[in-house]
Amino acid sequence: MISRRRFLLTAAVTAPALALHAQKKHDEKHDALPPATPAPACEDPLPAPIAALADRTKDIAPITVEERNNRLDRARELMKQYGLNAILITTGASLRYFSSVQWGQSERFFAYVLPQSASPFFICPSLERDRLNADYINIPDRESTSTYFWHENEDPYDLLRRGLTEVSISTGTLGIEEHTQYAFANEIARACPALKLISATPVTAGCRSLKSPAELALLRLANQITFDVYKAVYLSCGPGDTNHRFVELVDRAYARSGVRGEASLNVGVYSAIPHGSASPQVIHEREMVLIDDGCTVDGYTSDISRSFVYGKPTDEQRAVFEIVRNAQDAALEAAGPGVPMQIVDAAARQVIVKAGYGPGYDYFTHRVGHGIGLDMHEWPYLVQGNTQKMVAGMVFSDEPGIYIPQKFGIRLEDDMFITDHGAEMFTWQSPSLMDPFAIPDATKSTDAKPGDATVTPPKP
């Protein structure tokens, strides 16, 4: 997962140049998840709430090859709709989404090309042959997918041009995935002057923004794990602990749960900085504490924020919390299929501005939400000016906040998914500053949300 603050580096590809032979690969490999890094033996014993966390890897149902085949079909439909002859992806979440391959950014050109009317192919440095071969068992349409390998003394962009020509694409329109670095796009344009290069986002976002039941299940699990991890660490810490200790315990709690994750924790005046500070901080009684970020489950991410106080909150803190919670509710209630995305932002912002924390972005300094999936932040966005309409299957963060400089900030963030009739949260919303992870009594409440382990979560 690559987040706003701490970057979990993927293995980088090593090395540039072109081999004129195309080769189909059929090597097999189990679709095993990489094991979470265990906590070093020399660390202090885990606090009881963290030690009680269960390994959740048994609950993970990875995306199947069949589902990825369906994604290729959907992408080709969108290519026809938008007039693209093919799309090209180098690295990142879109590469994993369509091909299952995970590849780090490098100066050596690596690409996955999906034509509208032909089989996909890879362009790969020859020295990475074995690495790519090992991934072929999970690649969709692998029986007909070709790989063109290039050596260090060869031009990979000339090989790309030849590969496109072999599938009858010498003119027309090539969609370039948005995270393709300029150096690659520039060389593609040089080698393929008869092709028009445009953004592939209408295709990539058009596919990725609508989550399948399998994707929703992975997102639900990621959110539930983060909720449980945050709660366990919250119960394990208190006044006198540092932000670094809190975050270290979050890391160990995620390892205990069998996944990789991260957290950012900010205290007091630093909580008024939306994405926090790297400064060392100590938790004090009655000071605001704000935790943010999430984990990944088979690549799918959670993004949850909680604001809380150890001890008795001040009247001002309580009042601001209630405003933010009402704003979060307003956004959730406004969301649903057919609703323009800016309406959801406006619903939350209106609550905050009417309460005196305005105008505009004075105290609520960011949009109310972003899409979430294989990237923690992905399209589309719940922000003023975005008239795109919500569709069932989309997933967003719902995260209003109020930030009072040099005092404190409060943000409440849960992830919601759009249903046929409205929107639902993956996790329990925070009820108060003093009990941020309380779960309603399922036997008495008719407002049960999907975070309680004693309640069966609603199905997507």
XYZ file of C-alpha atoms in Angstrom:
460
model
C 0.000 0.000 0.000
C 1.288 3.436 -0.840
C -0.230 6.060 1.395
C 0.083 9.770 1.894
C 2.864 9.611 4.418
C 4.802 6.383 4.724
C 5.672 4.491 1.589
C 5.957 0.699 1.582
C 8.460 0.307 -1.222
C 7.809 -2.386 -3.761
C 10.716 -4.303 -5.237
C 12.232 -2.148 -7.970
C 12.836 -3.440 -11.461
C 16.513 -3.476 -12.290
C 17.893 -2.239 -15.736
C 17.117 -0.695 -20.211
C 17.061 -2.029 -24.125
C 15.075 -5.212 -26.931
C 14.762 -8.849 -28.160
C 12.787 -9.329 -31.312
C 11.215 -12.614 -30.279
C 7.804 -12.898 -28.633
C 7.393 -15.755 -26.206
C 4.296 -17.167 -24.543
C 4.690 -18.348 -20.970
C 2.712 -20.946 -19.070
C 4.745 -21.405 -15.871
C 2.698 -22.099 -12.769
C 2.847 -20.603 -9.331
C 0.540 -20.673 -6.331
C -1.327 -17.426 -5.675
C 0.084 -17.163 -2.162
C 0.035 -13.967 -0.181
C 3.449 -12.800 1.074
C 3.739 -13.484 4.791
C 3.554 -10.514 7.109
C 6.882 -9.625 8.672
C 6.954 -11.082 12.195
C 7.796 -8.864 15.137
C 11.450 -9.218 16.219
C 11.901 -11.569 19.159
C 13.634 -8.873 21.206
C 10.566 -6.614 21.329
C 8.552 -6.138 24.502
C 5.659 -8.556 25.077
C 2.497 -7.537 23.310
C -0.191 -5.845 25.421
C -3.138 -8.160 26.025
C -5.603 -6.441 23.604
C -3.078 -6.794 20.767
C -2.091 -10.334 21.698
C -5.777 -11.246 21.498
C -5.985 -10.292 17.804
C -6.452 -13.234 15.449
C -4.620 -14.000 12.215
C -7.116 -13.003 9.499
C -5.321 -14.438 6.479
C -7.694 -17.417 6.477
C -10.525 -14.970 5.695
C -8.884 -13.641 2.526
C -10.361 -14.781 -0.791
C -7.975 -13.477 -3.491
C -9.172 -12.154 -6.836
C -9.451 -15.007 -9.323
C -8.106 -15.298 -12.860
C -11.703 -15.558 -14.065
C -12.532 -12.176 -12.559
C -9.479 -10.642 -14.212
C -10.625 -12.076 -17.549
C -13.929 -10.271 -17.019
C -11.998 -7.063 -16.351
C -10.302 -7.347 -19.741
C -13.700 -7.726 -21.385
C -14.993 -4.621 -19.602
C -11.879 -2.647 -20.549
C -12.341 -3.553 -24.205
C -15.956 -2.393 -24.082
C -14.811 0.955 -22.720
C -12.072 1.204 -25.368
C -14.725 0.900 -28.047
C -16.857 3.504 -26.285
C -13.996 6.014 -26.047
C -12.300 5.234 -29.349
C -9.056 3.680 -28.047
C -7.257 0.969 -30.015
C -5.255 -0.165 -26.996
C -4.145 0.891 -23.520
C -0.621 0.725 -22.112
C 0.212 0.357 -18.399
C 3.680 0.377 -16.854
C 3.435 -0.004 -13.074
C 1.092 0.493 -10.141
C -2.405 -0.517 -9.160
C -3.843 -0.607 -12.684
C -1.162 -3.083 -13.746
C -2.078 -5.331 -10.821
C -5.800 -4.851 -11.443
C -5.712 -6.067 -15.035
C -2.727 -8.429 -15.164
C -2.127 -9.453 -11.505
C 1.544 -8.487 -11.968
C 3.171 -6.241 -9.357
C 6.105 -4.257 -10.732
C 8.112 -1.422 -9.216
C 9.009 1.758 -11.069
C 12.397 1.669 -12.824
C 14.340 3.414 -15.562
C 13.955 0.236 -17.634
C 10.809 0.173 -19.755
C 8.284 -2.488 -18.723
C 4.729 -2.388 -20.064
C 1.499 -4.335 -20.330
C -0.450 -3.594 -23.507
C -4.131 -4.480 -23.816
C -5.442 -4.052 -27.390
C -9.132 -3.577 -28.035
C -9.321 -6.421 -30.546
C -6.319 -8.651 -29.899
C -4.510 -10.527 -27.155
C -2.459 -8.653 -24.537
C 1.331 -8.579 -24.528
C 4.177 -7.517 -22.262
C 7.361 -5.613 -23.055
C 9.930 -6.745 -20.477
C 13.674 -6.391 -19.866
C 15.279 -9.735 -20.679
C 17.044 -9.847 -17.348
C 13.596 -9.940 -15.667
C 12.451 -12.971 -17.686
C 12.305 -15.396 -14.747
C 10.518 -12.930 -12.506
C 7.747 -12.320 -15.035
C 7.484 -16.014 -15.897
C 6.750 -16.784 -12.250
C 3.694 -14.507 -12.396
C 2.117 -16.130 -15.446
C -0.161 -18.509 -13.553
C -2.276 -15.551 -12.361
C -2.298 -13.591 -15.627
C -5.688 -13.449 -17.375
C -5.856 -14.722 -20.948
C -2.400 -16.204 -20.326
C -2.666 -18.842 -23.082
C -2.598 -16.113 -25.701
C -0.584 -13.421 -23.901
C 2.817 -12.796 -25.474
C 5.989 -11.415 -23.936
C 8.567 -9.448 -25.904
C 11.922 -9.406 -24.128
C 14.591 -6.801 -24.828
C 18.319 -6.805 -24.128
C 20.381 -3.911 -22.787
C 21.697 -2.969 -26.231
C 18.249 -2.826 -27.825
C 15.458 -0.235 -28.068
C 12.316 -1.358 -26.182
C 10.174 1.337 -27.784
C 10.951 0.053 -31.262
C 9.887 -3.376 -29.992
C 6.651 -1.851 -28.690
C 5.976 -0.379 -32.117
C 6.570 -3.764 -33.739
C 4.359 -5.493 -31.188
C 1.524 -3.064 -31.879
C 1.979 -3.523 -35.632
C 1.650 -7.293 -35.219
C -1.844 -6.760 -33.763
C -2.715 -4.319 -36.588
C -2.231 -1.116 -34.563
C 0.087 1.131 -36.567
C -2.241 4.129 -36.525
C -5.075 5.118 -34.234
C -5.224 5.953 -30.535
C -3.180 4.519 -27.682
C -4.315 5.198 -24.108
C -1.466 5.773 -21.650
C -2.147 4.939 -17.988
C -1.847 8.033 -15.820
C 1.116 6.872 -13.716
C 3.350 6.238 -16.738
C 6.385 8.477 -16.295
C 7.044 11.179 -18.860
C 10.310 9.647 -20.067
C 8.425 6.526 -21.169
C 5.504 8.391 -22.763
C 7.901 10.656 -24.636
C 9.815 7.697 -26.075
C 6.581 5.966 -27.042
C 5.531 9.073 -28.975
C 8.919 9.146 -30.717
C 8.790 5.481 -31.718
C 5.094 5.537 -32.749
C 4.544 8.915 -34.467
C 1.425 7.703 -36.303
C -0.336 6.943 -33.011
C -2.311 9.490 -31.040
C -1.477 9.225 -27.325
C -4.236 10.095 -24.854
C -5.110 9.317 -21.260
C -6.304 5.781 -20.506
C -8.150 6.976 -17.379
C -11.654 6.669 -18.897
C -10.902 2.942 -19.255
C -8.868 2.282 -16.106
C -11.095 4.364 -13.823
C -14.192 3.148 -15.641
C -13.261 -0.395 -14.626
C -11.639 0.095 -11.230
C -14.200 2.500 -9.742
C -16.944 -0.154 -9.858
C -16.129 -2.856 -7.315
C -17.214 -6.448 -7.756
C -18.601 -8.505 -4.846
C -15.139 -10.065 -4.436
C -13.504 -6.634 -4.231
C -16.102 -5.406 -1.741
C -15.413 -8.451 0.429
C -11.689 -7.666 0.478
C -12.348 -4.002 1.266
C -14.758 -4.975 4.030
C -12.146 -7.271 5.579
C -9.423 -4.616 5.357
C -11.682 -2.141 7.134
C -12.649 -4.602 9.842
C -9.006 -5.468 10.486
C -8.053 -1.801 10.765
C -10.944 -1.151 13.138
C -9.882 -4.057 15.359
C -6.205 -3.034 15.257
C -6.940 0.596 16.130
C -9.183 -0.473 18.992
C -6.590 -2.874 20.396
C -3.820 -0.273 20.322
C -6.114 2.436 21.732
C -6.796 0.135 24.685
C -3.078 -0.583 25.046
C -1.911 3.031 25.240
C -2.601 6.143 27.281
C -1.153 9.399 28.594
C 2.640 9.326 28.589
C 2.926 7.189 25.478
C 4.533 8.722 22.407
C 3.167 8.852 18.891
C 6.040 6.608 17.812
C 5.151 3.932 20.372
C 1.501 4.044 19.318
C 2.445 3.619 15.655
C 4.916 0.838 16.504
C 2.133 -1.044 18.273
C -0.143 -0.556 15.254
C 2.544 -2.146 13.081
C 2.828 -5.095 15.451
C -0.951 -5.447 15.645
C -1.208 -5.627 11.871
C 1.530 -8.272 11.823
C -0.473 -10.172 14.447
C -3.484 -9.977 12.106
C -1.439 -11.309 9.183
C -1.543 -8.194 6.993
C 0.582 -5.160 6.228
C -0.555 -1.734 7.311
C 0.532 1.584 8.720
C -0.652 4.505 10.777
C -0.055 8.180 11.410
C -0.768 9.488 14.913
C -0.826 13.156 15.891
C -1.470 14.787 19.238
C -2.696 18.192 20.424
C -1.836 21.057 18.102
C -0.447 18.591 15.564
C -3.921 17.090 15.132
C -4.897 20.429 13.549
C -2.579 19.603 10.618
C -4.705 17.357 8.374
C -1.860 15.041 7.416
C 0.049 15.568 10.633
C 3.690 16.059 11.476
C 6.741 13.835 11.846
C 7.671 15.650 15.062
C 8.036 13.502 18.195
C 4.887 13.873 20.303
C 3.678 12.720 23.704
C 0.055 11.891 24.515
C -1.294 13.952 27.407
C -4.585 13.611 29.229
C -7.392 15.697 27.696
C -5.377 16.393 24.540
C -6.774 15.470 21.139
C -5.325 12.355 19.486
C -5.925 11.691 15.761
C -5.016 8.398 14.094
C -5.227 7.762 10.344
C -4.403 5.264 7.537
C -5.114 1.561 7.092
C -3.962 -1.810 5.782
C -4.045 -3.880 2.600
C -5.800 -7.198 2.009
C -4.825 -8.820 -1.299
C -3.911 -5.287 -2.371
C -7.213 -3.652 -1.346
C -6.918 -0.867 1.180
C -8.735 0.563 4.158
C -8.548 4.195 5.262
C -9.932 5.014 8.705
C -9.449 8.009 11.006
C -10.422 8.344 14.647
C -10.159 11.347 16.967
C -10.230 10.727 20.711
C -9.141 11.953 24.123
C -7.768 10.015 27.069
C -9.615 11.449 30.041
C -12.422 13.986 30.039
C -12.730 16.122 26.877
C -13.247 19.861 27.103
C -16.606 21.361 26.202
C -15.105 22.765 22.987
C -13.719 19.380 21.999
C -17.095 17.730 22.587
C -18.901 20.388 20.581
C -16.562 20.102 17.604
C -16.781 16.308 17.679
C -20.584 16.450 17.471
C -20.412 18.809 14.495
C -17.982 16.556 12.643
C -20.007 13.446 13.429
C -23.174 15.146 12.154
C -21.307 16.129 8.992
C -20.194 12.530 8.469
C -23.799 11.383 8.886
C -24.985 14.038 6.435
C -22.549 12.835 3.771
C -23.587 9.214 4.307
C -27.269 10.103 4.050
C -26.721 12.173 0.893
C -24.773 9.445 -0.922
C -26.472 7.005 -3.266
C -26.774 5.913 -6.890
C -27.471 8.787 -9.274
C -26.306 11.459 -6.805
C -23.756 13.969 -8.182
C -20.579 13.592 -6.152
C -20.339 17.269 -5.277
C -23.673 16.974 -3.453
C -22.121 14.647 -0.872
C -19.311 17.098 -0.158
C -21.811 19.944 0.063
C -23.991 18.046 2.548
C -21.102 17.621 4.993
C -19.683 21.100 4.421
C -23.062 22.747 5.038
C -23.243 21.195 8.512
C -19.791 22.490 9.417
C -20.272 25.986 7.977
C -23.690 26.402 9.625
C -22.084 25.522 12.945
C -19.746 28.495 12.562
C -16.662 26.821 11.117
C -16.572 28.515 7.748
C -16.875 29.881 5.222
C -15.809 27.406 2.581
C -12.566 25.654 3.364
C -11.454 27.807 6.309
C -11.690 24.998 8.890
C -12.828 22.023 6.826
C -9.820 22.251 4.554
C -10.209 19.223 2.264
C -12.811 17.364 0.212
C -15.141 15.040 2.095
C -13.989 11.898 0.362
C -12.053 10.000 -2.262
C -12.438 6.735 -4.074
C -10.632 3.783 -2.529
C -9.623 0.338 -3.756
C -6.206 -0.906 -4.838
C -5.005 2.656 -4.207
C -5.816 4.325 -0.907
C -6.685 7.476 -2.891
C -8.191 6.868 -6.320
C -10.892 8.360 -8.504
C -13.576 9.502 -8.321
C -13.604 12.260 -5.688
C -16.350 13.713 -3.516
C -15.528 17.360 -4.045
C -17.166 20.592 -5.144
C -17.325 20.796 -8.925
C -17.476 17.049 -9.570
C -20.834 16.454 -11.229
C -20.163 12.769 -11.953
C -22.950 10.631 -10.536
C -22.460 7.843 -8.049
C -23.087 4.254 -9.153
C -23.748 1.178 -7.037
C -20.447 -0.579 -6.375
C -18.364 2.542 -5.887
C -16.431 2.917 -2.622
C -15.450 6.192 -0.963
C -14.017 7.549 2.243
C -16.396 9.731 4.267
C -14.048 11.989 6.242
C -15.170 15.458 7.262
C -12.961 17.363 9.665
C -12.548 20.623 11.538
C -9.005 21.901 12.127
C -8.446 24.782 14.536
C -4.843 26.017 14.161
C -2.693 25.873 17.285
C -5.480 24.109 19.207
C -6.682 20.779 17.826
C -8.298 19.036 14.886
C -10.987 16.384 14.658
C -11.515 14.113 11.670
C -13.804 11.095 11.516
C -13.237 8.766 8.586
C -14.942 5.548 7.615
C -15.242 3.951 4.193
C -18.654 3.639 2.579
C -19.897 1.667 -0.404
C -22.747 2.662 -2.688
C -25.676 0.232 -2.821
C -28.722 0.117 -5.076
C -30.630 2.187 -2.519
C -28.091 4.430 -0.755
C -24.769 4.003 1.021
C -23.459 1.879 3.894
C -20.324 1.962 6.039
C -17.896 -0.921 6.307
C -17.185 -0.071 9.959
C -18.886 1.276 13.058
C -18.782 5.077 13.246
C -17.219 6.676 16.292
C -19.828 7.480 19.000
C -17.686 9.754 21.183
C -14.250 11.136 21.979
C -14.002 8.983 25.100
C -15.073 5.699 23.510
C -14.156 5.912 19.821
C -14.473 2.184 19.139
C -17.657 1.412 21.045
C -19.979 -1.045 19.307
C -23.750 -0.697 19.724
C -25.536 -3.488 21.535
C -26.717 -5.542 18.560
C -29.546 -7.040 20.583
C -31.031 -3.630 21.358
C -29.996 -1.419 18.439
C -31.692 -1.392 15.053
C -28.870 0.771 13.693
C -26.244 -1.989 13.620
C -23.372 -1.329 11.242
C -20.986 -3.889 9.773
C -18.055 -3.559 12.151
C -19.290 -5.714 15.021
C -17.875 -9.209 15.103
C -21.072 -10.346 16.834
C -23.271 -9.125 13.979
C -23.315 -10.513 10.473
C -22.187 -7.659 8.176
C -24.538 -6.702 5.320
C -23.545 -8.246 2.024
C -22.697 -6.044 -0.966
